[in-house]
Amino acid sequence: MSEAQEFKHIGQRTIRPDGHDKVTGRANYAADLALPDMIWGKILRSPHAHANIKGIDTSKAEAHPDVFAVATHADIPNSDAGGVLNILAKDKALYHGHAIASVAARTEAAAEEALALIEVDYEVLQPVMSIEEAMADGAPLLHESLMTKGLAEEPTSPSNVASRMEMNKGDIEAGFAEADVIVEREFRTATVHQGYIEPHACTVRYDEDGQSMIWCSTQGHFGVRQSTADILSMEQSKLKVIASEIGGGFGGKLGVYLEPVALILSKKSGRPVKMQMDRDEVFKGSGPGAATRNKVKIGAKKDGSITAMEAHLYYESGAFPGSSPLGPGCMTVFTPYDVENQYVEGFDVVVNKARCAAYRAPGAPQSEYAAEMVINELADELGIDPIDFRLQNAAKEGTQTMYGPKLKAVGLVECLEAAKNSDQYKTALKENQGRGLAAGFWFNVGGDSSVVINMNQDGTGTIVEGSPDIGGSRASMQMMAAEELQMPVDSLIPVIGDTQSLPHSNPTGGSRTTFATGMAVIEAAADVVSQFKERAAATWNVTPDQVEWKDGVAINTSGDGELTAAQICAAASRTGGQISGRGNINAQGAGPSFAVHLADIEVDPDTGQTTVIRYTAIQDAGKAIHPSYVEGQFQGGSAQGIGWALNEEYVYNKDGLLENPGYLDYRVPLASDLPMIDTVIVEVPNAFHPYGVRGVGESGIIPPLAACGTAVSKAIGIWMTELPMSPPRILKAIQDKS
Amino acid sequence: MVSVVYEAPDSIQGAIDLLANATITTKVLAGGTDLIIQMQGVNEERLVVDVKKIPGMMDATLSDKGLDLGPSMPCAEFTARDDIKAVYPGLVEAAYLIGSTQVQGRCSVGGNLCNSSPAADTIPALIANGAQCVIKGPGGERTVAVEDFVTGVAQNCMDKGELLTLIKIPRPAANTSDAYLRFIPRTEMDIAVAGAGVSVTLDDDGTCTAARVAIGAVAITALLVPEAAQALIGTKLDEDALQAAADAASAASKPITDRRGTVEFRTHVVGVLVKRAAKIAAERAGG
Ligand SMILES: Cc1cc2nc3c(=O)[nH]c(=O)nc-3n(C[C@H](O)[C@H](O)[C@H](O)COP(=O)(O)OP(=O)(O)OC[C@H]3O[C@@H](n4cnc5c(N)ncnc54)[C@H](O)[C@@H]3O)c2cc1C
């Protein structure tokens, strides 16, 4: 790939192909499908955070005249399948809102009436609601047989610690011995939700012949097929999953909640079943982002060189072991720094909260928040500008990461320089205002993507891809295909194929779609081009290498003749049949994306209220295919991270019950809460992608936590160590100081 | 199946008859921005009496005596009335804070009052302005001060068959004005964590001769705080007087800790709001 690549479509701001449907309300989301004879499924959820289930009596619900089917854990065909205890609890309710039983009835109201008729005999247990409580001596156990993995010595008794991990490089002790200044702090972050607007929903049908269909909102319909088929002991060929339009996911729609239950109910009732969570259920019963308690210690010399970085990370996994993003949390914590001596230890701990799910750059915001806060405090202690301090220690091409590989070309230095040159950094602050800067690192992933480009007889085409479009990726696919085929963008219509139209594709997650599925699109388009050349060559009786493809036209280089795509396609049945290109790849070489954010926040010293007055998000996109959607990703990540930093948290009462399952009291930032988020796209190409693309979807949620954390800390003159920095918490810090 | 019986009488007497004679639970419907949400998932038969067709319920008349406010007038109409805003800017601001543009088109001051939430935004502003509730029912008509109208969380002094027919707000004395402030963690679409409505009257040299201070969201009902008013009266609303009023408001508050704020936070912030609202009211009154 050359630096001087010239593009016709890439980098333009085209109109997204899904735009009209979405702004007119025509687009079909998960709850929009109704089928003839369809009935409604509903879930009975645990009113307790921790309880033994001694019995479930569904007889009264079954006798309800409008009820068609009732299902409990006992109805799950494969009770060894992954995650089934979360789908429907067996003998323990492990969190407030844990699914216990389900019914399908003629109407939604009848289903709700029937739920009230189910009698569950609970033995209420003491809930375990924090890392401290979970790790305390004599803590109630969530799982009687949970033995900590990863300890030096095999444990002899069960605990709530699911696993321990450790990574290091260099000599941490020697590193601290060299340091002139050491800062060590402990931070806390709360349980948060991804806050997608569209609740989980599905419509399913299980036919007499065992053929079945699921329509749902998901980040990965192949994954839905895999886990649902596993839970129902079905062959994958029997299950067609169609991904609806999706109203946000952010990692929270990678797993399944309703789909297997709905299919069991459909199988039992012989009717199509629709299920839809209400908002309360989304908060209680889907997977939030992990709460954490993280200790970070960093040492540096007077000259600003960092000598040692150490972290001890504790991640709540929710009710089931291994569900926290501890691994990526550990792997990312110090990656922005080219420092020889690093050590990290991490724990995955179960608590009586909903099972954690992925949330945009899973695990990284929490651990990097702690690291970036300490970096900023250390810069202060040393009297060095936080950008200069980072530039001096920044990871770059060749930096050895703690988790394994050496970094290839990355854009952290470029992002830091852009921050230094930004308007915001040059704007003076007023009284009660503070500025925070933070960096963020996320790997991004590649993996399986499958694409077919089907050419029509008039020379237009359809791009069939297997990656649900959450962030405008269909527009990018269209642009990449158009670039490669040298055809007009709107002559190629991108669609998301169902699980029967394509081979397996990994989900839209890990910021992989524009990178990996984009590569598959490019490969499929190249396949079409080579077939165009073959067909033209056959027409002219020359060899394909004597044909050039230029501006959407085949040119005979050894004679006369030009054929357009339309002409080749129109003649296809006579030159060897219809044309389609294929790109089934396992994409390698995902390029990490570094981000640097600047937050200016004003604090009202009398109330602790925060106002974000300026915000700039800078990030390396490698190559921005569609700059507007790249900027949108930066802004969306920033908004979510700002919410995480300032106001968002699950509030539990003393019995472990969730008190704020709704957007009134789970406070995501409103449009009016935020200033315009300025963006700077840095482009340091990823050598492994034909156009240089890196994923951009996730890194943007990492820096806001420490950028806001530092801005607030500077505004009030106290280092804040707990998120969210809600007004009561800030006011208390101010009052405690004075 | 549960059914809802809907009636929309065109007279107050018609509404009273429906409410008084019903054998099932009755609910008065104004804009419905509280009621309809509260009826979701309710499993009992109900009679809903829509009062918006009753003459006068949706009107507001401003005279030298004061404001006669039809309790069901949508806030969007109420807050668009510049004549009312000129006299009771704080009350209009309080009404404007409710919900969003969409909610404003429906929600009403009377609904806010009758819903009787401790955090209702218009209630402290009504109390600061000395507003009175005119209630009619099978037993006739009675008038109750707003501070006595609400008796508990979602409870008020109206009995079966009664409804609120008018909110009467006296015309303020010369050089009087009001202000209402609330604290929410965000900029809109939130419920007051604390609120304060203040009305002050100044004489020619700027001394406060009368004041009313009311606080919201810091007790089971909005409270009139005479001690805070006393701290202002006779002063030029200097920093000491404002702080004394703030302290009196904090002392009078009896908040709880919940998902929206702690006791300590609410106690402190309600004082801050009283102080700030008193300053704004004084600026307005001084002209
Ligand atoms: C999105 C949203 C945001 C909101 N934001 C705020 C806010 O910021 N601040 C705030 O204070 N409130 C807020 N609310 C609550 C609500 O909008 C207000 O309380 C509003 O003023 C209620 O007015 P209404 O006309 O819709 O009342 P309704 O819902 O029609 O009635 C409310 C209650 O009063 C009773 N009632 C109404 N009129 C009479 C009458 N004449 N006689 C007897 N009883 C009567 C009803 O039976 C019901 O119990 C919000 C609501 C929503 C949905």
Coordinates of C-alpha atoms in Angstrom, one line a residue, chain A residues 604 606-607 609 647 651 659-660 663-665 667-668 670 672-673 727-728 731 735, chain B residues 1 43 183-191 259-262 265 268-269 272 276:
Chain A
D604 CA -20.2 24.7 40.3
D606 CA -21.7 25.2 45.6
T607 CA -23.5 22.2 44.1
Q609 CA -22.6 20.3 39.2
N647 CA -23.4 10.5 35.9
V651 CA -27.8 2.2 41.8
E659 CA -33.2 1.2 41.8
N660 CA -32.8 3.0 38.5
Y663 CA -33.3 6.6 31.5
L664 CA -34.8 9.0 34.0
D665 CA -32.4 7.9 36.7
R667 CA -28.4 9.4 33.4
V668 CA -26.9 9.2 30.0
L670 CA -28.5 14.5 26.8
S672 CA -28.1 19.6 25.7
D673 CA -25.6 18.3 28.3
P727 CA -22.7 16.2 41.9
P728 CA -23.2 14.7 45.4
L731 CA -19.7 18.4 46.5
Q735 CA -16.7 20.0 51.6
Chain B
M1 CA -59.3 -8.2 30.6
N43 CA -54.8 -4.3 36.6
F183 CA -31.1 21.3 40.9
I184 CA -30.9 18.4 38.4
P185 CA -27.6 16.7 37.5
R186 CA -28.3 17.2 33.8
T187 CA -29.7 20.1 31.8
E188 CA -33.3 18.9 31.3
M189 CA -35.6 15.9 31.3
D190 CA -34.9 15.1 35.0
I191 CA -36.6 15.3 38.3
R259 CA -31.0 7.3 43.7
R260 CA -31.2 11.0 43.0
G261 CA -29.2 12.4 45.9
T262 CA -28.1 12.1 49.5
F265 CA -26.4 16.9 49.4
H268 CA -26.9 21.8 51.4
V269 CA -28.1 22.4 47.9
V272 CA -27.8 27.3 47.7
R276 CA -29.7 32.1 44.3

